[in-house]
Short mmCIF file of C-alpha atoms in Angstrom, two decimals:
data_model
loop_
_atom_site.label_atom_id
_atom_site.label_comp_id
_atom_site.label_asym_id
_atom_site.label_seq_id
_atom_site.Cartn_x
_atom_site.Cartn_y
_atom_site.Cartn_z
CA MET A 20 0.00 0.00 0.00
CA ALA A 21 2.84 2.41 0.80
CA GLU A 22 4.29 1.94 -2.68
CA PHE A 23 0.85 2.53 -4.17
CA LEU A 24 0.44 5.78 -2.24
CA GLN A 25 3.89 7.03 -3.20
CA SER A 26 3.28 6.20 -6.85
CA SER A 27 -0.10 7.92 -6.76
CA LEU A 28 1.40 11.06 -5.22
CA SER A 29 4.32 11.22 -7.64
CA ASN A 30 2.08 10.73 -10.67
CA PHE A 31 -0.61 13.14 -9.52
CA THR A 32 1.01 16.27 -10.97
CA LEU A 33 1.26 14.72 -14.43
CA ASN A 34 -2.28 13.35 -14.21
CA SER A 35 -3.58 16.73 -13.04
CA VAL A 36 -2.08 18.45 -16.07
CA LYS A 37 -3.77 15.91 -18.34
CA TRP A 38 -7.02 16.31 -16.38
CA GLU A 39 -7.04 20.10 -16.75
CA ALA A 40 -6.29 19.92 -20.46
CA LYS A 41 -9.05 17.37 -21.04
CA THR A 42 -11.82 18.82 -18.90
CA GLY A 43 -11.06 22.50 -18.47
CA CYS A 44 -11.15 22.04 -14.68
CA SER A 45 -8.16 22.87 -12.53
CA PRO A 46 -6.62 19.87 -10.74
CA ILE A 47 -7.36 19.10 -7.11
CA ARG A 48 -4.71 20.94 -5.12
CA LYS A 49 -5.56 19.72 -1.64
CA LEU A 50 -5.37 16.01 -2.32
CA THR A 51 -4.01 14.17 0.70
CA PRO A 52 -2.67 10.64 1.19
CA ASN A 53 -5.89 9.81 3.04
CA GLN A 54 -7.91 10.75 -0.03
CA ILE A 55 -5.70 8.62 -2.25
CA GLN A 56 -6.48 5.70 0.04
CA CYS A 57 -10.11 5.83 -1.13
CA VAL A 58 -9.72 2.41 -2.71
CA ILE A 59 -12.40 -0.22 -3.17
CA THR A 60 -12.21 -3.93 -2.54
CA GLU A 61 -14.75 -5.90 -4.49
CA ASP A 62 -16.08 -9.40 -4.81
CA LYS A 63 -18.99 -10.44 -6.96
CA ARG A 64 -21.70 -9.36 -4.51
CA ARG A 65 -20.29 -6.65 -2.25
CA SER A 66 -17.98 -3.67 -2.38
CA ILE A 67 -16.52 -1.20 0.08
CA VAL A 68 -16.73 2.52 -0.55
CA LYS A 69 -14.02 4.26 1.42
CA ASN A 70 -12.44 7.63 2.11
CA GLY A 71 -9.74 7.78 4.75
CA THR A 72 -11.09 6.10 7.87
CA ASP A 73 -14.70 6.25 6.63
CA SER A 74 -15.89 3.09 4.93
CA LEU A 75 -19.09 1.21 4.19
CA GLU A 76 -19.65 -2.22 2.70
CA ILE A 77 -22.64 -2.39 0.37
CA CYS A 78 -24.26 -4.91 -1.93
CA ARG A 79 -23.23 -4.10 -5.51
CA VAL A 80 -26.87 -4.26 -6.61
CA VAL A 81 -28.85 -1.74 -4.58
CA ASN A 82 -32.61 -1.94 -4.03
CA GLY A 83 -33.95 1.45 -5.14
CA MET A 84 -37.03 2.72 -3.28
CA TRP A 85 -38.07 5.70 -5.44
CA GLN A 86 -41.02 3.52 -6.45
CA THR A 87 -42.56 3.88 -2.98
CA SER A 88 -43.12 7.60 -3.53
CA GLY A 89 -46.27 7.26 -5.65
CA GLY A 90 -46.92 6.77 -9.36
CA TRP A 91 -46.09 3.06 -9.54
CA GLY A 92 -49.13 1.68 -7.74
CA ARG A 93 -50.43 1.72 -4.18
CA ILE A 94 -47.92 0.43 -1.63
CA ASP A 95 -49.28 -1.61 1.25
CA ARG A 96 -47.04 -1.14 4.27
CA ASP A 97 -47.02 -4.71 5.56
CA ASN A 98 -46.63 -6.23 2.09
CA ALA A 99 -43.81 -3.82 1.33
CA VAL A 100 -41.88 -4.73 4.47
CA ASP A 101 -42.42 -8.44 3.78
CA ALA A 102 -40.94 -7.86 0.32
CA MET A 103 -37.93 -6.03 1.78
CA LEU A 104 -37.25 -9.06 3.95
CA ARG A 105 -37.43 -11.36 0.92
CA TYR A 106 -34.88 -9.22 -0.93
CA ALA A 107 -32.58 -9.17 2.08
CA ASP A 108 -33.00 -12.93 2.63
CA ALA A 109 -31.83 -13.39 -0.97
CA GLY A 110 -28.63 -11.45 -0.22
CA LEU A 111 -29.84 -8.14 -1.65
CA THR A 112 -29.29 -6.29 1.61
CA THR A 113 -28.70 -2.65 0.58
CA PHE A 114 -31.65 -0.26 0.23
CA ASP A 115 -31.56 3.26 -1.21
CA MET A 116 -34.14 5.91 -0.32
CA ALA A 117 -34.56 9.64 0.30
CA ASP A 118 -36.34 12.04 2.59
CA ILE A 119 -38.55 12.98 -0.38
CA TYR A 120 -39.48 9.40 -1.40
CA GLY A 121 -42.82 9.31 0.38
CA PRO A 122 -42.82 6.61 3.10
CA ALA A 123 -39.48 5.05 2.09
CA GLU A 124 -37.57 5.95 5.25
CA ASP A 125 -40.50 4.89 7.45
CA LEU A 126 -40.71 1.54 5.67
CA TYR A 127 -37.02 1.01 6.28
CA GLY A 128 -37.53 1.76 9.97
CA ILE A 129 -40.22 -0.92 10.23
CA PHE A 130 -38.10 -3.32 8.19
CA ILE A 131 -34.94 -2.88 10.27
CA ASN A 132 -36.89 -3.49 13.47
CA ARG A 133 -38.22 -6.75 12.06
CA VAL A 134 -34.66 -7.70 11.14
CA ARG A 135 -33.58 -7.00 14.72
CA ARG A 136 -36.38 -9.18 16.09
CA GLU A 137 -36.54 -11.98 13.52
CA ARG A 138 -33.02 -12.44 12.14
CA PRO A 139 -29.65 -13.24 13.76
CA PRO A 140 -27.15 -10.47 14.60
CA GLU A 141 -24.80 -11.40 11.74
CA TYR A 142 -27.70 -10.84 9.31
CA LEU A 143 -28.28 -7.34 10.69
CA GLU A 144 -24.62 -6.50 10.15
CA LYS A 145 -25.04 -6.96 6.38
CA VAL A 146 -28.11 -4.70 6.00
CA ARG A 147 -27.51 -1.15 4.79
CA GLY A 148 -29.85 1.82 4.48
CA LEU A 149 -28.61 4.59 2.20
CA THR A 150 -30.69 7.73 2.28
CA LYS A 151 -30.59 11.11 0.58
CA TRP A 152 -31.23 14.60 1.83
CA VAL A 153 -32.72 16.95 -0.78
CA PRO A 154 -33.12 20.34 0.95
CA PRO A 155 -34.30 23.62 -0.54
CA PRO A 156 -31.44 26.06 -1.24
CA VAL A 157 -31.81 27.93 2.06
CA LYS A 158 -29.11 28.92 4.56
CA MET A 159 -27.40 25.73 5.71
CA THR A 160 -26.89 26.45 9.40
CA SER A 161 -25.63 23.76 11.76
CA GLY A 162 -29.00 23.65 13.51
CA TYR A 163 -30.97 23.31 10.27
CA VAL A 164 -28.79 20.48 8.99
CA ARG A 165 -28.87 18.67 12.34
CA GLU A 166 -32.65 18.95 12.59
CA ASN A 167 -33.18 17.41 9.16
CA ILE A 168 -30.74 14.57 9.69
CA ASP A 169 -32.38 13.79 13.03
CA VAL A 170 -35.70 13.43 11.20
CA SER A 171 -34.23 10.78 8.88
CA ARG A 172 -32.58 8.99 11.81
CA LYS A 173 -35.90 8.87 13.63
CA ARG A 174 -37.87 7.71 10.58
CA MET A 175 -35.33 4.97 9.79
CA ASP A 176 -35.03 4.12 13.51
CA VAL A 177 -31.23 4.04 13.51
CA PRO A 178 -28.74 5.84 15.78
CA SER A 179 -26.45 6.50 12.83
CA LEU A 180 -27.28 6.74 9.12
CA ASP A 181 -25.18 4.27 7.12
CA MET A 182 -24.83 6.79 4.29
CA LEU A 183 -26.21 10.29 3.77
CA GLN A 184 -26.20 11.29 0.10
CA PHE A 185 -26.56 15.03 -0.35
CA HIS A 186 -28.32 16.75 -3.28
CA TRP A 187 -28.19 20.47 -4.13
CA TRP A 188 -30.39 22.23 -6.66
CA ASP A 189 -28.58 25.48 -7.40
CA TYR A 190 -24.80 25.72 -7.85
CA SER A 191 -24.96 29.53 -7.91
CA ASN A 192 -25.72 29.24 -4.20
CA PRO A 193 -22.49 28.01 -2.54
CA GLY A 194 -24.40 26.89 0.55
CA TYR A 195 -23.81 23.29 -0.45
CA LEU A 196 -20.32 23.57 1.04
CA ASP A 197 -21.75 24.77 4.37
CA ALA A 198 -24.20 21.88 4.35
CA LEU A 199 -21.49 19.33 3.64
CA LYS A 200 -19.22 20.72 6.35
CA ASN A 201 -22.08 20.45 8.83
CA LEU A 202 -22.81 16.91 7.64
CA THR A 203 -19.15 16.07 8.20
CA ASP A 204 -19.45 17.39 11.76
CA LEU A 205 -22.46 15.14 12.31
CA LYS A 206 -20.41 12.24 10.98
CA GLU A 207 -17.74 13.00 13.56
CA GLU A 208 -20.47 12.93 16.22
CA GLY A 209 -21.52 9.47 15.07
CA LYS A 210 -24.89 10.43 13.59
CA ILE A 211 -23.75 9.58 10.05
CA LYS A 212 -21.30 6.82 9.10
CA THR A 213 -20.41 8.03 5.59
CA VAL A 214 -21.06 11.26 3.69
CA ALA A 215 -21.83 11.01 -0.03
CA LEU A 216 -23.32 13.00 -2.89
CA THR A 217 -26.04 12.54 -5.45
CA ASN A 218 -26.31 14.24 -8.84
CA PHE A 219 -23.23 16.42 -8.46
CA ASP A 220 -21.17 17.22 -11.55
CA THR A 221 -17.45 16.76 -11.96
CA GLU A 222 -16.54 20.40 -11.35
CA ARG A 223 -18.43 20.59 -8.07
CA LEU A 224 -17.16 17.19 -6.91
CA GLN A 225 -13.66 18.53 -7.36
CA ILE A 226 -14.45 21.68 -5.36
CA ILE A 227 -15.98 19.60 -2.57
CA LEU A 228 -12.90 17.40 -2.33
CA GLU A 229 -10.63 20.47 -2.35
CA ASN A 230 -12.56 21.65 0.71
CA GLY A 231 -11.68 18.50 2.58
CA ILE A 232 -15.14 16.90 2.59
CA PRO A 233 -14.57 13.11 2.85
CA VAL A 234 -17.24 11.95 0.39
CA VAL A 235 -17.13 8.26 -0.45
CA SER A 236 -19.43 8.20 -3.49
CA ASN A 237 -21.58 10.16 -5.92
CA GLN A 238 -24.91 8.70 -7.05
CA VAL A 239 -25.52 9.51 -10.71
CA GLN A 240 -27.65 8.46 -13.65
CA HIS A 241 -25.75 5.85 -15.66
CA SER A 242 -26.94 3.29 -18.21
CA ILE A 243 -25.95 1.77 -21.53
CA VAL A 244 -27.72 4.75 -23.10
CA ASP A 245 -26.38 7.36 -20.68
CA MET A 246 -22.61 6.91 -20.49
CA ARG A 247 -21.87 10.48 -19.37
CA PRO A 248 -20.28 9.42 -16.05
CA GLN A 249 -17.50 7.66 -17.98
CA GLN A 250 -16.51 10.80 -19.90
CA LYS A 251 -15.40 13.16 -17.11
CA MET A 252 -16.60 11.96 -13.73
CA ALA A 253 -14.93 8.53 -13.82
CA GLU A 254 -11.50 10.03 -14.43
CA LEU A 255 -11.78 12.27 -11.38
CA CYS A 256 -13.02 9.27 -9.41
CA GLN A 257 -9.96 7.30 -10.45
CA LEU A 258 -7.70 10.12 -9.26
CA THR A 259 -9.41 10.49 -5.89
CA GLY A 260 -10.96 7.13 -5.06
CA VAL A 261 -14.55 8.41 -4.92
CA LYS A 262 -16.91 5.76 -6.27
CA LEU A 263 -20.11 5.89 -8.30
CA ILE A 264 -23.46 4.43 -7.32
CA THR A 265 -25.67 4.43 -10.39
CA TYR A 266 -29.39 4.75 -10.94
CA GLY A 267 -31.50 4.64 -14.10
CA THR A 268 -29.44 1.62 -15.08
CA VAL A 269 -32.41 -0.28 -16.53
CA MET A 270 -34.10 3.01 -17.50
CA GLY A 271 -37.24 2.39 -15.48
CA GLY A 272 -37.81 -0.89 -17.32
CA LEU A 273 -37.26 0.35 -20.89
CA LEU A 274 -34.15 -1.84 -21.06
CA SER A 275 -36.19 -5.05 -20.98
CA GLU A 276 -37.89 -7.62 -23.18
CA LYS A 277 -41.19 -5.83 -22.59
CA PHE A 278 -40.19 -3.01 -24.94
CA LEU A 279 -38.38 -5.13 -27.55
CA ASP A 280 -40.03 -5.04 -30.99
CA THR A 281 -42.46 -2.30 -30.02
CA ASN A 282 -43.28 0.93 -31.79
CA LEU A 283 -44.07 3.76 -29.41
CA THR A 284 -44.28 6.27 -32.25
CA ILE A 285 -47.79 4.95 -32.94
CA PRO A 286 -50.31 5.86 -30.20
CA PHE A 287 -51.41 2.86 -28.11
CA ALA A 288 -49.29 0.47 -30.22
CA GLY A 289 -46.84 -0.41 -27.47
CA PRO A 290 -46.78 -0.88 -23.69
CA PRO A 291 -47.98 2.22 -21.85
CA LEU A 292 -45.44 4.58 -20.34
CA ASN A 293 -47.46 4.64 -17.14
CA THR A 294 -44.84 5.35 -14.45
CA PRO A 295 -42.73 8.43 -13.73
CA SER A 296 -39.53 6.47 -14.44
CA LEU A 297 -40.70 5.18 -17.84
CA GLN A 298 -41.68 8.69 -18.87
CA LYS A 299 -38.39 10.14 -17.63
CA TYR A 300 -36.18 7.64 -19.42
CA LYS A 301 -38.21 7.73 -22.64
CA ARG A 302 -37.16 11.39 -22.82
CA MET A 303 -33.57 10.23 -22.39
CA VAL A 304 -33.99 7.80 -25.30
CA ASP A 305 -35.36 10.62 -27.44
CA ALA A 306 -32.36 12.82 -26.61
CA TRP A 307 -29.94 9.95 -27.29
CA GLY A 308 -31.19 8.92 -30.72
CA GLY A 309 -34.84 7.91 -30.80
CA TRP A 310 -36.91 4.76 -30.59
CA SER A 311 -35.63 3.10 -33.77
CA LEU A 312 -32.01 3.25 -32.61
CA PHE A 313 -33.11 2.08 -29.17
CA GLN A 314 -34.72 -0.99 -30.78
CA THR A 315 -31.37 -1.84 -32.38
CA LEU A 316 -29.78 -1.66 -28.93
CA LEU A 317 -32.50 -3.85 -27.38
CA LYS A 318 -32.03 -6.48 -30.08
CA THR A 319 -28.30 -6.57 -29.41
CA LEU A 320 -28.88 -6.87 -25.68
CA LYS A 321 -31.38 -9.67 -26.28
CA THR A 322 -28.80 -11.58 -28.33
CA VAL A 323 -26.28 -11.24 -25.50
CA ALA A 324 -28.87 -12.17 -22.88
CA SER A 325 -29.99 -15.28 -24.78
CA LYS A 326 -26.39 -16.39 -25.17
CA HIS A 327 -25.97 -16.39 -21.38
CA GLY A 328 -29.48 -17.56 -20.45
CA VAL A 329 -30.39 -14.30 -18.69
CA THR A 330 -32.63 -11.29 -19.34
CA ILE A 331 -31.96 -7.89 -20.91
CA PRO A 332 -32.05 -6.04 -17.55
CA THR A 333 -29.46 -8.45 -16.14
CA VAL A 334 -27.09 -7.66 -19.02
CA ALA A 335 -27.80 -3.93 -18.72
CA VAL A 336 -26.89 -3.81 -15.03
CA LYS A 337 -23.82 -6.02 -15.36
CA TYR A 338 -22.46 -3.85 -18.18
CA ILE A 339 -22.61 -0.77 -15.95
CA LEU A 340 -21.20 -2.58 -12.90
CA ASP A 341 -18.17 -3.38 -15.07
CA GLN A 342 -17.53 0.32 -15.83
CA THR A 343 -14.76 2.37 -14.25
CA ALA A 344 -15.35 3.55 -10.66
CA VAL A 345 -18.79 1.94 -10.30
CA ALA A 346 -19.25 0.41 -6.85
CA GLY A 347 -22.96 -0.35 -7.12
CA SER A 348 -25.98 -0.04 -9.39
CA MET A 349 -29.60 0.60 -8.49
CA VAL A 350 -32.48 -1.63 -9.49
CA GLY A 351 -35.86 -0.19 -8.52
CA VAL A 352 -38.15 -2.34 -6.39
CA ARG A 353 -41.96 -2.15 -6.48
CA LEU A 354 -42.37 -3.55 -3.01
CA GLY A 355 -45.34 -5.84 -2.66
CA LEU A 356 -46.37 -5.31 -6.29
CA SER A 357 -43.77 -7.20 -8.32
CA GLU A 358 -40.38 -8.82 -7.74
CA HIS A 359 -37.29 -9.59 -9.78
CA ILE A 360 -35.06 -11.29 -7.21
CA GLN A 361 -33.99 -14.17 -9.47
CA ASP A 362 -33.02 -11.89 -12.36
CA THR A 363 -31.17 -9.58 -10.00
CA ASN A 364 -29.15 -12.36 -8.42
CA ALA A 365 -28.20 -13.59 -11.89
CA ILE A 366 -26.19 -10.37 -12.31
CA PHE A 367 -23.51 -11.62 -9.92
CA SER A 368 -22.69 -14.76 -11.92
CA LEU A 369 -22.87 -13.15 -15.37
CA VAL A 370 -19.54 -12.58 -17.13
CA LEU A 371 -19.65 -10.48 -20.30
CA ASP A 372 -16.93 -11.52 -22.73
CA GLU A 373 -15.12 -9.37 -25.27
CA GLU A 374 -17.59 -10.26 -28.01
CA ASP A 375 -20.51 -9.18 -25.81
CA VAL A 376 -18.90 -5.87 -24.88
CA ASN A 377 -17.92 -5.07 -28.47
CA SER A 378 -21.42 -5.75 -29.78
CA ILE A 379 -22.97 -3.55 -27.08
CA GLN A 380 -20.53 -0.72 -27.79
CA VAL A 381 -21.45 -0.78 -31.48
CA ALA A 382 -25.18 -0.70 -30.68
CA GLN A 383 -24.97 2.10 -28.11
CA ARG A 384 -23.57 4.75 -30.45
CA GLY A 385 -26.26 7.39 -30.20
CA LYS A 386 -25.75 11.08 -29.57
CA ASP A 387 -23.20 12.29 -27.04
CA LEU A 388 -25.45 13.09 -24.06
CA LEU A 389 -22.65 15.06 -22.42
CA ARG A 390 -23.01 17.56 -25.27
CA VAL A 391 -26.80 17.33 -25.44
CA ILE A 392 -27.60 17.50 -21.70
CA GLY A 393 -24.39 18.35 -19.87
CA ASP A 394 -22.47 16.59 -17.12
CA CYS A 395 -23.89 14.32 -14.43
CA GLY A 396 -26.91 15.89 -12.75
CA ASP A 397 -27.25 18.76 -15.22
CA GLU A 398 -30.63 17.39 -16.29
CA TYR A 399 -31.95 18.63 -12.93
CA ARG A 400 -30.52 22.12 -13.27
CA ARG A 401 -31.28 23.16 -16.84
CA ALA A 402 -33.53 26.15 -17.35
#
């Protein structure tokens, strides 16, 4: 490890020059040996996101709970918690939620109490609850930040949040740095185990690291269609050790057999786009290259999936998990309404060979979304 650190430090100046020339961003000037130690150890099912002494082991496929917020069907509390237990029993033990995802944090609180009562202690040690805080762009005082984090801790019924992922709407308001410094203080108090980001771009991630905030990961939209994180963000992540947790990886279900050989350009001819995620990611397909090009991609993915005896979503997630700096990928769960545990677990045993990867790369050549939309998270900040 010492040789690795020394090599990283000695090469950093050269890499920083290349980074600035490529991205237009100045290099990180306050990088420390602790930041360079933000390495990840991975096996097929779990990974460790780490920055200095802060670390968290997570399942590489994360159960996304946006679907509990409304728009995907009515969620029954007891059925939802039963479903969470089934996912965890199958080894899918990491859940992602947010303060703005309806009852998601409350459901996790009920779930974790059932785990405490009904499962052995070693089981509890594997369960992770990752939440997000999405505040309005108001003054980020210590008291305000503390009050909001205490609400999430109470709802999730945990003394310390496993991971707090912070979102900020308006970069022209530099209050995000105040918020993150206050979150770091709460981490030091033991109320948060790891501080992370969601939907931050490369430039702001760099600024945050320069200010000494020990973030372990950035949650961003990333799929076979949306490869923006690999263009700028992944290089900074390689330099600093920050990892990516991805969402939108199956595009709300568009990357599936259900939408293969369909024509959505004709009204009522294909499956309805009847959830917020389907509608969101259909717009992404339109920006990328349109439905006809997307069908070519789906056919390629189906060929790869059939070769390995798996489904299109399984291939789609595995492809992103194999990308640079990706520690975990989100698969949305419609708790108590539908389940995909078997397909999800198939991700861990799937190995994409060179032929698979080459065929996918040929089929994914739509428009450059970095040019069309901007960097990671810019879709939330465009006028």
